[in-house]
């Protein structure tokens, strides 16, 4: 089995579907792509991408922005991957704004989306939280439309001690899902 490797500016994304290491025989670099910092989609600045996920069935790629609300509400970009045979190019198709428990867009400085997993038709997003308003790190689950479904309780050892004066981007922020082994 061959795996495809896509280089995304500072991020590396390995497309694999829970394969045992013994089945991976080779990796092949396919292409690279970069969005400029001036890129806008639907009047929203594209950028601050902290994680990528892919839906193999639909050939869609999702990118979560770690914008805390400075340039728009916390969001996921849905992209379609176009393969010309020589180059793979992501094309932004839409923005999925993340909505809170009240079905409203999150207000500024509540979420700091960092990690993104797409699994069984849902988005699992980690948020570093925000020290200013004591918003703790969270692992949240959203549907495809960006509506909040639930929080997954984090063990207390992963919650911050705000008395230590944690600064921005000093919390845990990545996530992943392992198949039942």
mmCIF file with all atom_site columns, C-alpha atoms in Angstrom:
data_model
loop_
_atom_site.group_PDB
_atom_site.id
_atom_site.type_symbol
_atom_site.label_atom_id
_atom_site.label_alt_id
_atom_site.label_comp_id
_atom_site.label_asym_id
_atom_site.label_entity_id
_atom_site.label_seq_id
_atom_site.pdbx_PDB_ins_code
_atom_site.Cartn_x
_atom_site.Cartn_y
_atom_site.Cartn_z
_atom_site.occupancy
_atom_site.B_iso_or_equiv
_atom_site.pdbx_formal_charge
_atom_site.auth_seq_id
_atom_site.auth_comp_id
_atom_site.auth_asym_id
_atom_site.auth_atom_id
_atom_site.pdbx_PDB_model_num
ATOM 1   C CA . UNK A 1 1   ? 0.000   0.000  0.000   1.00 0.00 ? 1   UNK A CA 1
ATOM 2   C CA . UNK A 1 2   ? 1.293   3.500  -0.866  1.00 0.00 ? 2   UNK A CA 1
ATOM 3   C CA . UNK A 1 3   ? 0.643   6.550  1.312   1.00 0.00 ? 3   UNK A CA 1
ATOM 4   C CA . UNK A 1 4   ? 0.462   10.060 -0.064  1.00 0.00 ? 4   UNK A CA 1
ATOM 5   C CA . UNK A 1 5   ? 2.279   12.877 1.688   1.00 0.00 ? 5   UNK A CA 1
ATOM 6   C CA . UNK A 1 6   ? 1.171   16.486 1.261   1.00 0.00 ? 6   UNK A CA 1
ATOM 7   C CA . UNK A 1 7   ? 3.318   19.360 2.515   1.00 0.00 ? 7   UNK A CA 1
ATOM 8   C CA . UNK A 1 8   ? 1.333   22.318 3.855   1.00 0.00 ? 8   UNK A CA 1
ATOM 9   C CA . UNK A 1 9   ? 3.577   25.305 4.593   1.00 0.00 ? 9   UNK A CA 1
ATOM 10  C CA . UNK A 1 10  ? 4.618   24.528 8.198   1.00 0.00 ? 10  UNK A CA 1
ATOM 11  C CA . UNK A 1 11  ? 2.302   21.578 8.621   1.00 0.00 ? 11  UNK A CA 1
ATOM 12  C CA . UNK A 1 12  ? 2.843   18.037 7.500   1.00 0.00 ? 12  UNK A CA 1
ATOM 13  C CA . UNK A 1 13  ? -0.228  15.983 6.820   1.00 0.00 ? 13  UNK A CA 1
ATOM 14  C CA . UNK A 1 14  ? 0.051   12.252 6.379   1.00 0.00 ? 14  UNK A CA 1
ATOM 15  C CA . UNK A 1 15  ? -2.962  10.592 4.836   1.00 0.00 ? 15  UNK A CA 1
ATOM 16  C CA . UNK A 1 16  ? -3.294  7.143  6.338   1.00 0.00 ? 16  UNK A CA 1
ATOM 17  C CA . UNK A 1 17  ? -6.248  5.132  7.454   1.00 0.00 ? 17  UNK A CA 1
ATOM 18  C CA . UNK A 1 18  ? -5.097  3.287  10.572  1.00 0.00 ? 18  UNK A CA 1
ATOM 19  C CA . UNK A 1 19  ? -2.682  1.048  8.726   1.00 0.00 ? 19  UNK A CA 1
ATOM 20  C CA . UNK A 1 20  ? -0.284  -1.269 10.479  1.00 0.00 ? 20  UNK A CA 1
ATOM 21  C CA . UNK A 1 21  ? 3.316   -0.176 9.905   1.00 0.00 ? 21  UNK A CA 1
ATOM 22  C CA . UNK A 1 22  ? 4.003   -3.465 8.106   1.00 0.00 ? 22  UNK A CA 1
ATOM 23  C CA . UNK A 1 23  ? 1.594   -2.443 5.304   1.00 0.00 ? 23  UNK A CA 1
ATOM 24  C CA . UNK A 1 24  ? 3.297   0.891  4.596   1.00 0.00 ? 24  UNK A CA 1
ATOM 25  C CA . UNK A 1 25  ? 5.878   0.246  1.883   1.00 0.00 ? 25  UNK A CA 1
ATOM 26  C CA . UNK A 1 26  ? 6.547   3.729  0.555   1.00 0.00 ? 26  UNK A CA 1
ATOM 27  C CA . UNK A 1 27  ? 5.787   7.410  0.833   1.00 0.00 ? 27  UNK A CA 1
ATOM 28  C CA . UNK A 1 28  ? 5.610   9.749  -2.118  1.00 0.00 ? 28  UNK A CA 1
ATOM 29  C CA . UNK A 1 29  ? 5.715   13.543 -2.024  1.00 0.00 ? 29  UNK A CA 1
ATOM 30  C CA . UNK A 1 30  ? 2.853   14.795 -4.214  1.00 0.00 ? 30  UNK A CA 1
ATOM 31  C CA . UNK A 1 31  ? 2.917   18.574 -4.031  1.00 0.00 ? 31  UNK A CA 1
ATOM 32  C CA . UNK A 1 32  ? 2.964   21.615 -1.834  1.00 0.00 ? 32  UNK A CA 1
ATOM 33  C CA . UNK A 1 33  ? 0.734   24.640 -1.553  1.00 0.00 ? 33  UNK A CA 1
ATOM 34  C CA . UNK A 1 34  ? 0.720   27.939 0.286   1.00 0.00 ? 34  UNK A CA 1
ATOM 35  C CA . UNK A 1 35  ? -2.000  30.459 0.985   1.00 0.00 ? 35  UNK A CA 1
ATOM 36  C CA . UNK A 1 36  ? -0.686  34.014 1.319   1.00 0.00 ? 36  UNK A CA 1
ATOM 37  C CA . UNK A 1 37  ? -1.465  36.001 4.449   1.00 0.00 ? 37  UNK A CA 1
ATOM 38  C CA . UNK A 1 38  ? -3.650  38.268 2.287   1.00 0.00 ? 38  UNK A CA 1
ATOM 39  C CA . UNK A 1 39  ? -5.990  35.400 1.354   1.00 0.00 ? 39  UNK A CA 1
ATOM 40  C CA . UNK A 1 40  ? -9.623  36.126 2.180   1.00 0.00 ? 40  UNK A CA 1
ATOM 41  C CA . UNK A 1 41  ? -12.714 34.001 1.727   1.00 0.00 ? 41  UNK A CA 1
ATOM 42  C CA . UNK A 1 42  ? -16.243 35.344 2.267   1.00 0.00 ? 42  UNK A CA 1
ATOM 43  C CA . UNK A 1 43  ? -14.745 38.597 3.640   1.00 0.00 ? 43  UNK A CA 1
ATOM 44  C CA . UNK A 1 44  ? -12.884 36.643 6.332   1.00 0.00 ? 44  UNK A CA 1
ATOM 45  C CA . UNK A 1 45  ? -9.096  36.517 6.615   1.00 0.00 ? 45  UNK A CA 1
ATOM 46  C CA . UNK A 1 46  ? -7.807  33.024 5.981   1.00 0.00 ? 46  UNK A CA 1
ATOM 47  C CA . UNK A 1 47  ? -4.983  32.117 8.276   1.00 0.00 ? 47  UNK A CA 1
ATOM 48  C CA . UNK A 1 48  ? -3.774  30.968 11.627  1.00 0.00 ? 48  UNK A CA 1
ATOM 49  C CA . UNK A 1 49  ? -4.341  27.373 10.548  1.00 0.00 ? 49  UNK A CA 1
ATOM 50  C CA . UNK A 1 50  ? -3.347  25.094 13.374  1.00 0.00 ? 50  UNK A CA 1
ATOM 51  C CA . UNK A 1 51  ? -4.598  21.701 12.182  1.00 0.00 ? 51  UNK A CA 1
ATOM 52  C CA . UNK A 1 52  ? -5.809  19.833 9.125   1.00 0.00 ? 52  UNK A CA 1
ATOM 53  C CA . UNK A 1 53  ? -8.133  16.853 8.785   1.00 0.00 ? 53  UNK A CA 1
ATOM 54  C CA . UNK A 1 54  ? -9.437  14.965 5.791   1.00 0.00 ? 54  UNK A CA 1
ATOM 55  C CA . UNK A 1 55  ? -12.619 13.099 4.926   1.00 0.00 ? 55  UNK A CA 1
ATOM 56  C CA . UNK A 1 56  ? -11.408 10.358 2.618   1.00 0.00 ? 56  UNK A CA 1
ATOM 57  C CA . UNK A 1 57  ? -14.884 9.509  1.309   1.00 0.00 ? 57  UNK A CA 1
ATOM 58  C CA . UNK A 1 58  ? -15.770 13.008 0.133   1.00 0.00 ? 58  UNK A CA 1
ATOM 59  C CA . UNK A 1 59  ? -12.175 14.078 -0.672  1.00 0.00 ? 59  UNK A CA 1
ATOM 60  C CA . UNK A 1 60  ? -12.665 17.144 1.494   1.00 0.00 ? 60  UNK A CA 1
ATOM 61  C CA . UNK A 1 61  ? -9.991  18.685 3.652   1.00 0.00 ? 61  UNK A CA 1
ATOM 62  C CA . UNK A 1 62  ? -10.783 20.734 6.734   1.00 0.00 ? 62  UNK A CA 1
ATOM 63  C CA . UNK A 1 63  ? -8.552  23.392 8.293   1.00 0.00 ? 63  UNK A CA 1
ATOM 64  C CA . UNK A 1 64  ? -9.216  24.879 11.731  1.00 0.00 ? 64  UNK A CA 1
ATOM 65  C CA . UNK A 1 65  ? -8.207  28.481 12.351  1.00 0.00 ? 65  UNK A CA 1
ATOM 66  C CA . UNK A 1 66  ? -6.823  29.292 15.780  1.00 0.00 ? 66  UNK A CA 1
ATOM 67  C CA . UNK A 1 67  ? -8.195  32.813 15.527  1.00 0.00 ? 67  UNK A CA 1
ATOM 68  C CA . UNK A 1 68  ? -9.687  33.657 18.930  1.00 0.00 ? 68  UNK A CA 1
ATOM 69  C CA . UNK A 1 69  ? -12.070 36.108 17.322  1.00 0.00 ? 69  UNK A CA 1
ATOM 70  C CA . UNK A 1 70  ? -9.695  38.843 16.168  1.00 0.00 ? 70  UNK A CA 1
ATOM 71  C CA . UNK A 1 71  ? -10.507 38.354 12.462  1.00 0.00 ? 71  UNK A CA 1
ATOM 72  C CA . UNK A 1 72  ? -13.762 36.400 12.724  1.00 0.00 ? 72  UNK A CA 1
ATOM 73  C CA . UNK A 1 73  ? -15.479 33.856 14.920  1.00 0.00 ? 73  UNK A CA 1
ATOM 74  C CA . UNK A 1 74  ? -13.698 30.516 15.512  1.00 0.00 ? 74  UNK A CA 1
ATOM 75  C CA . UNK A 1 75  ? -14.085 28.530 12.295  1.00 0.00 ? 75  UNK A CA 1
ATOM 76  C CA . UNK A 1 76  ? -13.220 25.615 10.088  1.00 0.00 ? 76  UNK A CA 1
ATOM 77  C CA . UNK A 1 77  ? -12.510 25.983 6.386   1.00 0.00 ? 77  UNK A CA 1
ATOM 78  C CA . UNK A 1 78  ? -13.871 23.246 4.141   1.00 0.00 ? 78  UNK A CA 1
ATOM 79  C CA . UNK A 1 79  ? -11.746 22.649 1.067   1.00 0.00 ? 79  UNK A CA 1
ATOM 80  C CA . UNK A 1 80  ? -11.939 20.387 -1.922  1.00 0.00 ? 80  UNK A CA 1
ATOM 81  C CA . UNK A 1 81  ? -8.691  18.840 -3.100  1.00 0.00 ? 81  UNK A CA 1
ATOM 82  C CA . UNK A 1 82  ? -8.142  19.170 -6.841  1.00 0.00 ? 82  UNK A CA 1
ATOM 83  C CA . UNK A 1 83  ? -5.606  16.840 -8.393  1.00 0.00 ? 83  UNK A CA 1
ATOM 84  C CA . UNK A 1 84  ? -4.283  17.843 -11.809 1.00 0.00 ? 84  UNK A CA 1
ATOM 85  C CA . UNK A 1 85  ? -2.005  14.831 -11.949 1.00 0.00 ? 85  UNK A CA 1
ATOM 86  C CA . UNK A 1 86  ? 1.013   17.033 -11.285 1.00 0.00 ? 86  UNK A CA 1
ATOM 87  C CA . UNK A 1 87  ? -0.188  19.127 -8.383  1.00 0.00 ? 87  UNK A CA 1
ATOM 88  C CA . UNK A 1 88  ? -2.760  18.891 -5.610  1.00 0.00 ? 88  UNK A CA 1
ATOM 89  C CA . UNK A 1 89  ? -4.474  22.194 -4.890  1.00 0.00 ? 89  UNK A CA 1
ATOM 90  C CA . UNK A 1 90  ? -6.939  22.859 -2.071  1.00 0.00 ? 90  UNK A CA 1
ATOM 91  C CA . UNK A 1 91  ? -9.822  25.139 -3.027  1.00 0.00 ? 91  UNK A CA 1
ATOM 92  C CA . UNK A 1 92  ? -11.705 26.804 -0.179  1.00 0.00 ? 92  UNK A CA 1
ATOM 93  C CA . UNK A 1 93  ? -15.396 25.996 -0.562  1.00 0.00 ? 93  UNK A CA 1
ATOM 94  C CA . UNK A 1 94  ? -16.969 27.330 2.617   1.00 0.00 ? 94  UNK A CA 1
ATOM 95  C CA . UNK A 1 95  ? -16.505 28.465 6.185   1.00 0.00 ? 95  UNK A CA 1
ATOM 96  C CA . UNK A 1 96  ? -18.047 26.475 9.006   1.00 0.00 ? 96  UNK A CA 1
ATOM 97  C CA . UNK A 1 97  ? -18.428 28.788 11.995  1.00 0.00 ? 97  UNK A CA 1
ATOM 98  C CA . UNK A 1 98  ? -18.339 27.014 15.345  1.00 0.00 ? 98  UNK A CA 1
ATOM 99  C CA . UNK A 1 99  ? -21.438 27.577 17.466  1.00 0.00 ? 99  UNK A CA 1
ATOM 100 C CA . UNK A 1 100 ? -21.779 27.285 21.233  1.00 0.00 ? 100 UNK A CA 1
ATOM 101 C CA . UNK A 1 101 ? -24.354 25.487 23.358  1.00 0.00 ? 101 UNK A CA 1
ATOM 102 C CA . UNK A 1 102 ? -26.884 28.252 22.541  1.00 0.00 ? 102 UNK A CA 1
ATOM 103 C CA . UNK A 1 103 ? -26.378 27.803 18.778  1.00 0.00 ? 103 UNK A CA 1
ATOM 104 C CA . UNK A 1 104 ? -24.618 31.201 18.557  1.00 0.00 ? 104 UNK A CA 1
ATOM 105 C CA . UNK A 1 105 ? -21.124 31.928 17.253  1.00 0.00 ? 105 UNK A CA 1
ATOM 106 C CA . UNK A 1 106 ? -18.524 31.907 19.996  1.00 0.00 ? 106 UNK A CA 1
ATOM 107 C CA . UNK A 1 107 ? -17.631 35.351 21.302  1.00 0.00 ? 107 UNK A CA 1
ATOM 108 C CA . UNK A 1 108 ? -14.075 36.640 21.284  1.00 0.00 ? 108 UNK A CA 1
ATOM 109 C CA . UNK A 1 109 ? -11.482 34.952 23.530  1.00 0.00 ? 109 UNK A CA 1
ATOM 110 C CA . UNK A 1 110 ? -13.585 31.956 24.577  1.00 0.00 ? 110 UNK A CA 1
ATOM 111 C CA . UNK A 1 111 ? -12.068 29.338 22.257  1.00 0.00 ? 111 UNK A CA 1
ATOM 112 C CA . UNK A 1 112 ? -8.537  28.969 20.945  1.00 0.00 ? 112 UNK A CA 1
ATOM 113 C CA . UNK A 1 113 ? -8.967  26.075 18.486  1.00 0.00 ? 113 UNK A CA 1
ATOM 114 C CA . UNK A 1 114 ? -5.723  24.159 18.033  1.00 0.00 ? 114 UNK A CA 1
ATOM 115 C CA . UNK A 1 115 ? -6.321  20.489 17.253  1.00 0.00 ? 115 UNK A CA 1
ATOM 116 C CA . UNK A 1 116 ? -8.765  19.014 14.742  1.00 0.00 ? 116 UNK A CA 1
ATOM 117 C CA . UNK A 1 117 ? -9.845  15.457 14.069  1.00 0.00 ? 117 UNK A CA 1
ATOM 118 C CA . UNK A 1 118 ? -12.629 14.465 11.677  1.00 0.00 ? 118 UNK A CA 1
ATOM 119 C CA . UNK A 1 119 ? -14.072 11.127 12.818  1.00 0.00 ? 119 UNK A CA 1
ATOM 120 C CA . UNK A 1 120 ? -17.384 9.417  12.094  1.00 0.00 ? 120 UNK A CA 1
ATOM 121 C CA . UNK A 1 121 ? -18.862 12.585 10.606  1.00 0.00 ? 121 UNK A CA 1
ATOM 122 C CA . UNK A 1 122 ? -17.962 14.813 13.557  1.00 0.00 ? 122 UNK A CA 1
ATOM 123 C CA . UNK A 1 123 ? -15.272 17.372 14.362  1.00 0.00 ? 123 UNK A CA 1
ATOM 124 C CA . UNK A 1 124 ? -13.260 16.890 17.550  1.00 0.00 ? 124 UNK A CA 1
ATOM 125 C CA . UNK A 1 125 ? -11.552 20.172 18.413  1.00 0.00 ? 125 UNK A CA 1
ATOM 126 C CA . UNK A 1 126 ? -9.175  20.992 21.208  1.00 0.00 ? 126 UNK A CA 1
ATOM 127 C CA . UNK A 1 127 ? -9.107  24.507 22.584  1.00 0.00 ? 127 UNK A CA 1
ATOM 128 C CA . UNK A 1 128 ? -6.245  25.823 24.688  1.00 0.00 ? 128 UNK A CA 1
ATOM 129 C CA . UNK A 1 129 ? -8.693  28.014 26.535  1.00 0.00 ? 129 UNK A CA 1
ATOM 130 C CA . UNK A 1 130 ? -8.075  31.608 27.479  1.00 0.00 ? 130 UNK A CA 1
ATOM 131 C CA . UNK A 1 131 ? -6.445  32.726 30.697  1.00 0.00 ? 131 UNK A CA 1
ATOM 132 C CA . UNK A 1 132 ? -7.974  36.248 30.646  1.00 0.00 ? 132 UNK A CA 1
ATOM 133 C CA . UNK A 1 133 ? -11.483 34.998 31.241  1.00 0.00 ? 133 UNK A CA 1
ATOM 134 C CA . UNK A 1 134 ? -10.527 31.683 32.868  1.00 0.00 ? 134 UNK A CA 1
ATOM 135 C CA . UNK A 1 135 ? -11.883 29.695 29.929  1.00 0.00 ? 135 UNK A CA 1
ATOM 136 C CA . UNK A 1 136 ? -10.267 26.271 30.489  1.00 0.00 ? 136 UNK A CA 1
ATOM 137 C CA . UNK A 1 137 ? -8.771  23.946 27.882  1.00 0.00 ? 137 UNK A CA 1
ATOM 138 C CA . UNK A 1 138 ? -11.494 21.841 26.313  1.00 0.00 ? 138 UNK A CA 1
ATOM 139 C CA . UNK A 1 139 ? -12.088 18.968 23.947  1.00 0.00 ? 139 UNK A CA 1
ATOM 140 C CA . UNK A 1 140 ? -15.303 19.771 22.077  1.00 0.00 ? 140 UNK A CA 1
ATOM 141 C CA . UNK A 1 141 ? -17.368 17.823 19.576  1.00 0.00 ? 141 UNK A CA 1
ATOM 142 C CA . UNK A 1 142 ? -19.224 19.569 16.729  1.00 0.00 ? 142 UNK A CA 1
ATOM 143 C CA . UNK A 1 143 ? -21.401 18.307 13.894  1.00 0.00 ? 143 UNK A CA 1
ATOM 144 C CA . UNK A 1 144 ? -20.637 19.010 10.223  1.00 0.00 ? 144 UNK A CA 1
ATOM 145 C CA . UNK A 1 145 ? -22.521 22.316 10.367  1.00 0.00 ? 145 UNK A CA 1
ATOM 146 C CA . UNK A 1 146 ? -20.370 23.512 13.290  1.00 0.00 ? 146 UNK A CA 1
ATOM 147 C CA . UNK A 1 147 ? -23.005 23.109 15.990  1.00 0.00 ? 147 UNK A CA 1
ATOM 148 C CA . UNK A 1 148 ? -21.758 22.144 19.440  1.00 0.00 ? 148 UNK A CA 1
ATOM 149 C CA . UNK A 1 149 ? -22.660 18.591 20.471  1.00 0.00 ? 149 UNK A CA 1
ATOM 150 C CA . UNK A 1 150 ? -20.739 18.048 23.697  1.00 0.00 ? 150 UNK A CA 1
ATOM 151 C CA . UNK A 1 151 ? -17.542 18.441 25.675  1.00 0.00 ? 151 UNK A CA 1
ATOM 152 C CA . UNK A 1 152 ? -15.402 15.444 26.476  1.00 0.00 ? 152 UNK A CA 1
ATOM 153 C CA . UNK A 1 153 ? -14.282 15.773 30.077  1.00 0.00 ? 153 UNK A CA 1
ATOM 154 C CA . UNK A 1 154 ? -10.543 16.207 30.438  1.00 0.00 ? 154 UNK A CA 1
ATOM 155 C CA . UNK A 1 155 ? -8.750  14.640 33.408  1.00 0.00 ? 155 UNK A CA 1
ATOM 156 C CA . UNK A 1 156 ? -7.962  17.254 36.069  1.00 0.00 ? 156 UNK A CA 1
ATOM 157 C CA . UNK A 1 157 ? -4.209  16.825 35.541  1.00 0.00 ? 157 UNK A CA 1
ATOM 158 C CA . UNK A 1 158 ? -4.672  18.516 32.128  1.00 0.00 ? 158 UNK A CA 1
ATOM 159 C CA . UNK A 1 159 ? -6.486  21.549 33.491  1.00 0.00 ? 159 UNK A CA 1
ATOM 160 C CA . UNK A 1 160 ? -4.470  24.706 34.165  1.00 0.00 ? 160 UNK A CA 1
ATOM 161 C CA . UNK A 1 161 ? -3.506  26.224 37.466  1.00 0.00 ? 161 UNK A CA 1
ATOM 162 C CA . UNK A 1 162 ? -4.196  29.861 36.606  1.00 0.00 ? 162 UNK A CA 1
ATOM 163 C CA . UNK A 1 163 ? -2.253  30.996 39.671  1.00 0.00 ? 163 UNK A CA 1
ATOM 164 C CA . UNK A 1 164 ? 0.911   30.064 37.722  1.00 0.00 ? 164 UNK A CA 1
ATOM 165 C CA . UNK A 1 165 ? 0.225   32.841 35.226  1.00 0.00 ? 165 UNK A CA 1
ATOM 166 C CA . UNK A 1 166 ? 0.056   30.790 32.042  1.00 0.00 ? 166 UNK A CA 1
ATOM 167 C CA . UNK A 1 167 ? 0.517   32.849 28.907  1.00 0.00 ? 167 UNK A CA 1
ATOM 168 C CA . UNK A 1 168 ? -1.068  32.463 25.507  1.00 0.00 ? 168 UNK A CA 1
ATOM 169 C CA . UNK A 1 169 ? -0.251  29.283 23.619  1.00 0.00 ? 169 UNK A CA 1
ATOM 170 C CA . UNK A 1 170 ? 1.210   27.555 26.671  1.00 0.00 ? 170 UNK A CA 1
ATOM 171 C CA . UNK A 1 171 ? -1.542  25.003 27.116  1.00 0.00 ? 171 UNK A CA 1
ATOM 172 C CA . UNK A 1 172 ? -1.969  21.611 25.493  1.00 0.00 ? 172 UNK A CA 1
ATOM 173 C CA . UNK A 1 173 ? -3.624  21.904 22.136  1.00 0.00 ? 173 UNK A CA 1
ATOM 174 C CA . UNK A 1 174 ? -3.330  18.824 19.929  1.00 0.00 ? 174 UNK A CA 1
ATOM 175 C CA . UNK A 1 175 ? -5.572  15.809 19.680  1.00 0.00 ? 175 UNK A CA 1
ATOM 176 C CA . UNK A 1 176 ? -5.847  12.520 17.872  1.00 0.00 ? 176 UNK A CA 1
ATOM 177 C CA . UNK A 1 177 ? -8.076  9.487  17.803  1.00 0.00 ? 177 UNK A CA 1
ATOM 178 C CA . UNK A 1 178 ? -6.740  5.953  17.867  1.00 0.00 ? 178 UNK A CA 1
ATOM 179 C CA . UNK A 1 179 ? -8.752  2.991  16.640  1.00 0.00 ? 179 UNK A CA 1
ATOM 180 C CA . UNK A 1 180 ? -9.538  0.266  19.144  1.00 0.00 ? 180 UNK A CA 1
ATOM 181 C CA . UNK A 1 181 ? -6.340  -1.720 19.345  1.00 0.00 ? 181 UNK A CA 1
#
